[in-house]
Every structure is written in C-alpha cells, then in structure tokens.
mmCIF file with all atom_site columns, C-alpha atoms in Angstrom:
data_model
loop_
_atom_site.group_PDB
_atom_site.id
_atom_site.type_symbol
_atom_site.label_atom_id
_atom_site.label_alt_id
_atom_site.label_comp_id
_atom_site.label_asym_id
_atom_site.label_entity_id
_atom_site.label_seq_id
_atom_site.pdbx_PDB_ins_code
_atom_site.Cartn_x
_atom_site.Cartn_y
_atom_site.Cartn_z
_atom_site.occupancy
_atom_site.B_iso_or_equiv
_atom_site.pdbx_formal_charge
_atom_site.auth_seq_id
_atom_site.auth_comp_id
_atom_site.auth_asym_id
_atom_site.auth_atom_id
_atom_site.pdbx_PDB_model_num
ATOM 1   C CA . MET A 1 1   ? 114.140 112.143 139.346 1.00 0.00 ? 1   MET A CA 1
ATOM 2   C CA . THR A 1 2   ? 113.317 109.490 141.923 1.00 0.00 ? 2   THR A CA 1
ATOM 3   C CA . ASP A 1 3   ? 109.746 110.804 142.051 1.00 0.00 ? 3   ASP A CA 1
ATOM 4   C CA . TYR A 1 4   ? 109.115 109.245 138.658 1.00 0.00 ? 4   TYR A CA 1
ATOM 5   C CA . PHE A 1 5   ? 110.586 105.815 139.393 1.00 0.00 ? 5   PHE A CA 1
ATOM 6   C CA . GLN A 1 6   ? 109.167 104.598 142.646 1.00 0.00 ? 6   GLN A CA 1
ATOM 7   C CA . GLY A 1 7   ? 109.848 100.995 143.465 1.00 0.00 ? 7   GLY A CA 1
ATOM 8   C CA . ASN A 1 8   ? 112.715 98.639  142.947 1.00 0.00 ? 8   ASN A CA 1
ATOM 9   C CA . PHE A 1 9   ? 113.611 98.224  139.324 1.00 0.00 ? 9   PHE A CA 1
ATOM 10  C CA . PRO A 1 10  ? 116.415 95.824  138.468 1.00 0.00 ? 10  PRO A CA 1
ATOM 11  C CA . LEU A 1 11  ? 119.229 97.664  136.762 1.00 0.00 ? 11  LEU A CA 1
ATOM 12  C CA . GLN A 1 12  ? 120.815 94.891  134.748 1.00 0.00 ? 12  GLN A CA 1
ATOM 13  C CA . SER A 1 13  ? 122.410 95.064  131.385 1.00 0.00 ? 13  SER A CA 1
ATOM 14  C CA . VAL A 1 14  ? 121.933 92.271  128.907 1.00 0.00 ? 14  VAL A CA 1
ATOM 15  C CA . PRO A 1 15  ? 125.232 90.729  127.815 1.00 0.00 ? 15  PRO A CA 1
ATOM 16  C CA . LEU A 1 16  ? 125.682 90.373  124.080 1.00 0.00 ? 16  LEU A CA 1
ATOM 17  C CA . THR A 1 17  ? 126.329 86.665  123.622 1.00 0.00 ? 17  THR A CA 1
ATOM 18  C CA . LYS A 1 18  ? 125.758 84.225  120.805 1.00 0.00 ? 18  LYS A CA 1
ATOM 19  C CA . SER A 1 19  ? 122.406 83.176  122.273 1.00 0.00 ? 19  SER A CA 1
ATOM 20  C CA . VAL A 1 20  ? 121.190 86.786  122.279 1.00 0.00 ? 20  VAL A CA 1
ATOM 21  C CA . ALA A 1 21  ? 122.383 87.248  118.696 1.00 0.00 ? 21  ALA A CA 1
ATOM 22  C CA . LYS A 1 22  ? 120.551 84.092  117.634 1.00 0.00 ? 22  LYS A CA 1
ATOM 23  C CA . SER A 1 23  ? 117.331 85.256  119.261 1.00 0.00 ? 23  SER A CA 1
ATOM 24  C CA . HIS A 1 24  ? 117.677 88.606  117.473 1.00 0.00 ? 24  HIS A CA 1
ATOM 25  C CA . ALA A 1 25  ? 118.106 86.846  114.139 1.00 0.00 ? 25  ALA A CA 1
ATOM 26  C CA . HIS A 1 26  ? 115.138 84.643  114.951 1.00 0.00 ? 26  HIS A CA 1
ATOM 27  C CA . THR A 1 27  ? 113.082 87.750  115.745 1.00 0.00 ? 27  THR A CA 1
ATOM 28  C CA . GLU A 1 28  ? 114.135 89.382  112.481 1.00 0.00 ? 28  GLU A CA 1
ATOM 29  C CA . GLU A 1 29  ? 113.109 86.222  110.616 1.00 0.00 ? 29  GLU A CA 1
ATOM 30  C CA . GLU A 1 30  ? 109.723 86.274  112.383 1.00 0.00 ? 30  GLU A CA 1
ATOM 31  C CA . SER A 1 31  ? 109.257 89.938  111.455 1.00 0.00 ? 31  SER A CA 1
ATOM 32  C CA . GLY A 1 32  ? 109.955 89.127  107.818 1.00 0.00 ? 32  GLY A CA 1
ATOM 33  C CA . LYS A 1 33  ? 107.448 86.268  107.871 1.00 0.00 ? 33  LYS A CA 1
ATOM 34  C CA . LEU A 1 34  ? 104.845 88.559  109.458 1.00 0.00 ? 34  LEU A CA 1
ATOM 35  C CA . ALA A 1 35  ? 105.432 91.256  106.830 1.00 0.00 ? 35  ALA A CA 1
ATOM 36  C CA . THR A 1 36  ? 105.157 88.721  104.003 1.00 0.00 ? 36  THR A CA 1
ATOM 37  C CA . THR A 1 37  ? 101.974 87.235  105.467 1.00 0.00 ? 37  THR A CA 1
ATOM 38  C CA . ILE A 1 38  ? 100.475 90.734  105.668 1.00 0.00 ? 38  ILE A CA 1
ATOM 39  C CA . ALA A 1 39  ? 101.372 91.427  102.036 1.00 0.00 ? 39  ALA A CA 1
ATOM 40  C CA . GLU A 1 40  ? 99.820  88.106  100.961 1.00 0.00 ? 40  GLU A CA 1
ATOM 41  C CA . ALA A 1 41  ? 96.581  88.850  102.814 1.00 0.00 ? 41  ALA A CA 1
ATOM 42  C CA . ALA A 1 42  ? 96.427  92.293  101.207 1.00 0.00 ? 42  ALA A CA 1
ATOM 43  C CA . SER A 1 43  ? 97.023  90.802  97.778  1.00 0.00 ? 43  SER A CA 1
ATOM 44  C CA . ASP A 1 44  ? 94.191  88.325  98.378  1.00 0.00 ? 44  ASP A CA 1
ATOM 45  C CA . ARG A 1 45  ? 91.878  91.333  98.855  1.00 0.00 ? 45  ARG A CA 1
ATOM 46  C CA . LYS A 1 46  ? 93.177  92.955  95.649  1.00 0.00 ? 46  LYS A CA 1
ATOM 47  C CA . ALA A 1 47  ? 95.180  95.724  97.345  1.00 0.00 ? 47  ALA A CA 1
ATOM 48  C CA . GLY A 1 48  ? 97.149  97.762  94.844  1.00 0.00 ? 48  GLY A CA 1
ATOM 49  C CA . GLU A 1 49  ? 100.768 98.909  94.832  1.00 0.00 ? 49  GLU A CA 1
ATOM 50  C CA . ILE A 1 50  ? 101.874 96.760  97.769  1.00 0.00 ? 50  ILE A CA 1
ATOM 51  C CA . ILE A 1 51  ? 105.299 97.837  98.997  1.00 0.00 ? 51  ILE A CA 1
ATOM 52  C CA . LEU A 1 52  ? 107.347 96.078  101.650 1.00 0.00 ? 52  LEU A CA 1
ATOM 53  C CA . LEU A 1 53  ? 110.114 98.168  103.220 1.00 0.00 ? 53  LEU A CA 1
ATOM 54  C CA . LYS A 1 54  ? 112.729 96.898  105.651 1.00 0.00 ? 54  LYS A CA 1
ATOM 55  C CA . VAL A 1 55  ? 113.144 99.951  107.883 1.00 0.00 ? 55  VAL A CA 1
ATOM 56  C CA . ALA A 1 56  ? 115.099 98.329  110.728 1.00 0.00 ? 56  ALA A CA 1
ATOM 57  C CA . GLU A 1 57  ? 118.363 99.954  109.579 1.00 0.00 ? 57  GLU A CA 1
ATOM 58  C CA . VAL A 1 58  ? 116.913 103.469 109.283 1.00 0.00 ? 58  VAL A CA 1
ATOM 59  C CA . SER A 1 59  ? 114.280 103.596 112.036 1.00 0.00 ? 59  SER A CA 1
ATOM 60  C CA . TYR A 1 60  ? 113.669 102.367 115.534 1.00 0.00 ? 60  TYR A CA 1
ATOM 61  C CA . LEU A 1 61  ? 109.877 102.336 114.996 1.00 0.00 ? 61  LEU A CA 1
ATOM 62  C CA . ALA A 1 62  ? 109.658 98.879  113.427 1.00 0.00 ? 62  ALA A CA 1
ATOM 63  C CA . ASP A 1 63  ? 111.530 96.299  111.386 1.00 0.00 ? 63  ASP A CA 1
ATOM 64  C CA . TYR A 1 64  ? 109.188 96.524  108.378 1.00 0.00 ? 64  TYR A CA 1
ATOM 65  C CA . PHE A 1 65  ? 106.567 98.817  106.877 1.00 0.00 ? 65  PHE A CA 1
ATOM 66  C CA . VAL A 1 66  ? 103.969 97.366  104.546 1.00 0.00 ? 66  VAL A CA 1
ATOM 67  C CA . MET A 1 67  ? 102.140 99.960  102.435 1.00 0.00 ? 67  MET A CA 1
ATOM 68  C CA . MET A 1 68  ? 99.283  99.410  100.032 1.00 0.00 ? 68  MET A CA 1
ATOM 69  C CA . THR A 1 69  ? 96.373  101.103 98.311  1.00 0.00 ? 69  THR A CA 1
ATOM 70  C CA . GLY A 1 70  ? 92.679  100.360 98.660  1.00 0.00 ? 70  GLY A CA 1
ATOM 71  C CA . TYR A 1 71  ? 90.429  101.952 96.062  1.00 0.00 ? 71  TYR A CA 1
ATOM 72  C CA . SER A 1 72  ? 87.349  102.471 98.240  1.00 0.00 ? 72  SER A CA 1
ATOM 73  C CA . LYS A 1 73  ? 86.696  102.845 101.957 1.00 0.00 ? 73  LYS A CA 1
ATOM 74  C CA . VAL A 1 74  ? 84.983  99.462  101.945 1.00 0.00 ? 74  VAL A CA 1
ATOM 75  C CA . GLN A 1 75  ? 88.025  97.852  100.306 1.00 0.00 ? 75  GLN A CA 1
ATOM 76  C CA . VAL A 1 76  ? 90.410  99.531  102.766 1.00 0.00 ? 76  VAL A CA 1
ATOM 77  C CA . ARG A 1 77  ? 88.427  98.091  105.677 1.00 0.00 ? 77  ARG A CA 1
ATOM 78  C CA . ALA A 1 78  ? 88.197  94.673  103.977 1.00 0.00 ? 78  ALA A CA 1
ATOM 79  C CA . ILE A 1 79  ? 91.981  94.603  103.464 1.00 0.00 ? 79  ILE A CA 1
ATOM 80  C CA . ALA A 1 80  ? 92.526  95.494  107.131 1.00 0.00 ? 80  ALA A CA 1
ATOM 81  C CA . GLN A 1 81  ? 90.136  92.754  108.226 1.00 0.00 ? 81  GLN A CA 1
ATOM 82  C CA . ALA A 1 82  ? 91.755  90.192  105.905 1.00 0.00 ? 82  ALA A CA 1
ATOM 83  C CA . ILE A 1 83  ? 95.203  91.027  107.292 1.00 0.00 ? 83  ILE A CA 1
ATOM 84  C CA . GLU A 1 84  ? 94.016  90.678  110.882 1.00 0.00 ? 84  GLU A CA 1
ATOM 85  C CA . GLY A 1 85  ? 92.331  87.356  110.116 1.00 0.00 ? 85  GLY A CA 1
ATOM 86  C CA . LYS A 1 86  ? 95.244  85.792  108.238 1.00 0.00 ? 86  LYS A CA 1
ATOM 87  C CA . VAL A 1 87  ? 97.871  86.923  110.747 1.00 0.00 ? 87  VAL A CA 1
ATOM 88  C CA . GLU A 1 88  ? 95.809  85.693  113.680 1.00 0.00 ? 88  GLU A CA 1
ATOM 89  C CA . THR A 1 89  ? 95.126  82.334  112.009 1.00 0.00 ? 89  THR A CA 1
ATOM 90  C CA . GLU A 1 90  ? 98.641  81.652  110.710 1.00 0.00 ? 90  GLU A CA 1
ATOM 91  C CA . LEU A 1 91  ? 100.854 83.419  113.260 1.00 0.00 ? 91  LEU A CA 1
ATOM 92  C CA . GLN A 1 92  ? 98.582  83.765  116.311 1.00 0.00 ? 92  GLN A CA 1
ATOM 93  C CA . ARG A 1 93  ? 99.182  87.513  116.523 1.00 0.00 ? 93  ARG A CA 1
ATOM 94  C CA . ARG A 1 94  ? 96.886  90.496  116.755 1.00 0.00 ? 94  ARG A CA 1
ATOM 95  C CA . PRO A 1 95  ? 97.769  94.126  116.144 1.00 0.00 ? 95  PRO A CA 1
ATOM 96  C CA . ILE A 1 96  ? 98.834  96.088  119.203 1.00 0.00 ? 96  ILE A CA 1
ATOM 97  C CA . ARG A 1 97  ? 96.817  99.005  117.903 1.00 0.00 ? 97  ARG A CA 1
ATOM 98  C CA . THR A 1 98  ? 94.628  99.767  114.899 1.00 0.00 ? 98  THR A CA 1
ATOM 99  C CA . GLU A 1 99  ? 93.725  103.302 113.849 1.00 0.00 ? 99  GLU A CA 1
ATOM 100 C CA . GLY A 1 100 ? 91.462  104.725 111.142 1.00 0.00 ? 100 GLY A CA 1
ATOM 101 C CA . LYS A 1 101 ? 89.170  101.760 110.528 1.00 0.00 ? 101 LYS A CA 1
ATOM 102 C CA . VAL A 1 102 ? 86.033  103.830 111.121 1.00 0.00 ? 102 VAL A CA 1
ATOM 103 C CA . GLU A 1 103 ? 87.032  106.512 108.605 1.00 0.00 ? 103 GLU A CA 1
ATOM 104 C CA . GLY A 1 104 ? 88.363  103.965 106.115 1.00 0.00 ? 104 GLY A CA 1
ATOM 105 C CA . SER A 1 105 ? 90.619  106.307 104.156 1.00 0.00 ? 105 SER A CA 1
ATOM 106 C CA . TRP A 1 106 ? 93.848  105.344 105.936 1.00 0.00 ? 106 TRP A CA 1
ATOM 107 C CA . VAL A 1 107 ? 94.078  102.364 108.274 1.00 0.00 ? 107 VAL A CA 1
ATOM 108 C CA . LEU A 1 108 ? 97.206  101.866 110.321 1.00 0.00 ? 108 LEU A CA 1
ATOM 109 C CA . GLN A 1 109 ? 97.862  98.530  111.996 1.00 0.00 ? 109 GLN A CA 1
ATOM 110 C CA . ASP A 1 110 ? 100.733 98.311  114.456 1.00 0.00 ? 110 ASP A CA 1
ATOM 111 C CA . TYR A 1 111 ? 102.092 94.822  115.077 1.00 0.00 ? 111 TYR A CA 1
ATOM 112 C CA . GLY A 1 112 ? 105.130 96.178  116.928 1.00 0.00 ? 112 GLY A CA 1
ATOM 113 C CA . ASP A 1 113 ? 107.813 94.926  114.571 1.00 0.00 ? 113 ASP A CA 1
ATOM 114 C CA . VAL A 1 114 ? 105.681 95.533  111.460 1.00 0.00 ? 114 VAL A CA 1
ATOM 115 C CA . ILE A 1 115 ? 103.552 98.599  110.743 1.00 0.00 ? 115 ILE A CA 1
ATOM 116 C CA . VAL A 1 116 ? 100.873 98.417  108.064 1.00 0.00 ? 116 VAL A CA 1
ATOM 117 C CA . HIS A 1 117 ? 99.508  101.396 106.105 1.00 0.00 ? 117 HIS A CA 1
ATOM 118 C CA . ILE A 1 118 ? 96.385  100.824 104.011 1.00 0.00 ? 118 ILE A CA 1
ATOM 119 C CA . MET A 1 119 ? 95.533  104.056 102.185 1.00 0.00 ? 119 MET A CA 1
ATOM 120 C CA . MET A 1 120 ? 93.145  105.442 99.633  1.00 0.00 ? 120 MET A CA 1
ATOM 121 C CA . PRO A 1 121 ? 94.923  106.821 96.524  1.00 0.00 ? 121 PRO A CA 1
ATOM 122 C CA . LYS A 1 122 ? 94.601  110.502 97.552  1.00 0.00 ? 122 LYS A CA 1
ATOM 123 C CA . GLU A 1 123 ? 96.099  109.883 101.004 1.00 0.00 ? 123 GLU A CA 1
ATOM 124 C CA . ARG A 1 124 ? 98.866  107.757 99.566  1.00 0.00 ? 124 ARG A CA 1
ATOM 125 C CA . GLU A 1 125 ? 99.778  110.401 97.005  1.00 0.00 ? 125 GLU A CA 1
ATOM 126 C CA . PHE A 1 126 ? 99.559  113.295 99.473  1.00 0.00 ? 126 PHE A CA 1
ATOM 127 C CA . TYR A 1 127 ? 101.617 111.741 102.299 1.00 0.00 ? 127 TYR A CA 1
ATOM 128 C CA . ASN A 1 128 ? 104.008 109.874 99.975  1.00 0.00 ? 128 ASN A CA 1
ATOM 129 C CA . LEU A 1 129 ? 105.484 107.673 102.697 1.00 0.00 ? 129 LEU A CA 1
ATOM 130 C CA . GLU A 1 130 ? 107.615 105.791 100.175 1.00 0.00 ? 130 GLU A CA 1
ATOM 131 C CA . ALA A 1 131 ? 109.601 108.976 99.515  1.00 0.00 ? 131 ALA A CA 1
ATOM 132 C CA . PHE A 1 132 ? 109.991 109.618 103.240 1.00 0.00 ? 132 PHE A CA 1
ATOM 133 C CA . TRP A 1 133 ? 111.469 106.135 103.744 1.00 0.00 ? 133 TRP A CA 1
ATOM 134 C CA . ILE A 1 134 ? 113.543 106.184 100.533 1.00 0.00 ? 134 ILE A CA 1
ATOM 135 C CA . HIS A 1 135 ? 116.649 104.959 102.411 1.00 0.00 ? 135 HIS A CA 1
ATOM 136 C CA . ALA A 1 136 ? 114.887 101.779 103.541 1.00 0.00 ? 136 ALA A CA 1
ATOM 137 C CA . GLU A 1 137 ? 115.526 98.526  101.716 1.00 0.00 ? 137 GLU A CA 1
ATOM 138 C CA . ARG A 1 138 ? 112.666 97.615  99.395  1.00 0.00 ? 138 ARG A CA 1
ATOM 139 C CA . ILE A 1 139 ? 111.810 93.918  99.556  1.00 0.00 ? 139 ILE A CA 1
ATOM 140 C CA . SER A 1 140 ? 110.390 92.391  96.394  1.00 0.00 ? 140 SER A CA 1
ATOM 141 C CA . LEU A 1 141 ? 107.269 90.341  96.839  1.00 0.00 ? 141 LEU A CA 1
ATOM 142 C CA . PRO A 1 142 ? 106.767 87.020  95.104  1.00 0.00 ? 142 PRO A CA 1
ATOM 143 C CA . GLU A 1 143 ? 104.057 87.180  92.438  1.00 0.00 ? 143 GLU A CA 1
ATOM 144 C CA . SER A 1 144 ? 103.247 90.804  93.285  1.00 0.00 ? 144 SER A CA 1
ATOM 145 C CA . ASP A 1 145 ? 100.446 92.083  91.071  1.00 0.00 ? 145 ASP A CA 1
ATOM 146 C CA . GLU A 1 146 ? 100.867 95.814  91.464  1.00 0.00 ? 146 GLU A CA 1
ATOM 147 C CA . GLY A 1 147 ? 97.715  97.737  90.771  1.00 0.00 ? 147 GLY A CA 1
ATOM 148 C CA . GLU A 1 148 ? 95.649  94.552  90.521  1.00 0.00 ? 148 GLU A CA 1
ATOM 149 C CA . GLY A 1 149 ? 92.755  95.924  92.547  1.00 0.00 ? 149 GLY A CA 1
ATOM 150 C CA . LYS A 1 150 ? 92.587  99.186  90.652  1.00 0.00 ? 150 LYS A CA 1
ATOM 151 C CA . PRO A 1 151 ? 89.222  99.842  89.032  1.00 0.00 ? 151 PRO A CA 1
ATOM 152 C CA . THR A 1 152 ? 89.175  100.144 85.233  1.00 0.00 ? 152 THR A CA 1
#
C-alpha cells in the first residue's frame, strides 16, 4: 500500500465547526447561482425543456444537473458556447471539462458542482436522464419557456 503513496501527506481531519458549516452553505449558494446562470444562458439561446435538478442529496457527482434540448447540432454547440461565455463573464468560471462539442448531439460541461447536459431530442429521449434522477429535487426556473426553441 505504501508503494502508491510515496511522500509525506498530512493526515488531518477537518473539524466540523460553525465556520465550516457556513462555508458549505456559501458553496451550496454559489452552486445554485451557477446552475441558474447556466439555465439563463441556455434560455437565451432558445434551449428547450430546461430542467434544473438538485442532486446533492442523491449523488456525490455534483450539487446540480442542468439538462436541456437543442434542436440541431449547431444549436447544441451555440448553447454550449453561450453557457461558457455567460458563466465566464458573470462568475469568472470555466468548465473543468467539456465533452461532445465536436459531435454536437450531446454536449456535457462539467463545472465540478454543476454538470450540464445539452442534448438533441433523440439522445434526450433515449437516455432519459430525468427518469434516472427522479429522486432529485426539481428546481423551478423563473420565466422558464419550455420548448421555446422547438421548431414549428
């Protein structure tokens, strides 16, 4: 076992005090603001069916998932770009990792505490992530225009 951990690593536990609890609440508030900012940027690019899920209680992956539909590969990429731009401008954050931008049918942006899924309708229907995370709290979005970007 020591072969894997060479070097001196401090083995300290973090005491749970009021200051730690406050910083956790502050972090949760920041995550919520990030998720809302992402949803707003997606709405600005006419993303459809935007869903904001608070998954912190049911998953260790992130605090929030933001899922939405883009109705063409170009729109999916444009939504991803709009999210990156707005989050960087307003919150000075960039995604840790972005996947699927080249293909444009499903873009995943990982901000650490918020994970974004921008999917074409077929991918969204097939993978049905909303059903997988059914136990997560669904956060209502102000002035959400579901299906606004859908072609007629």
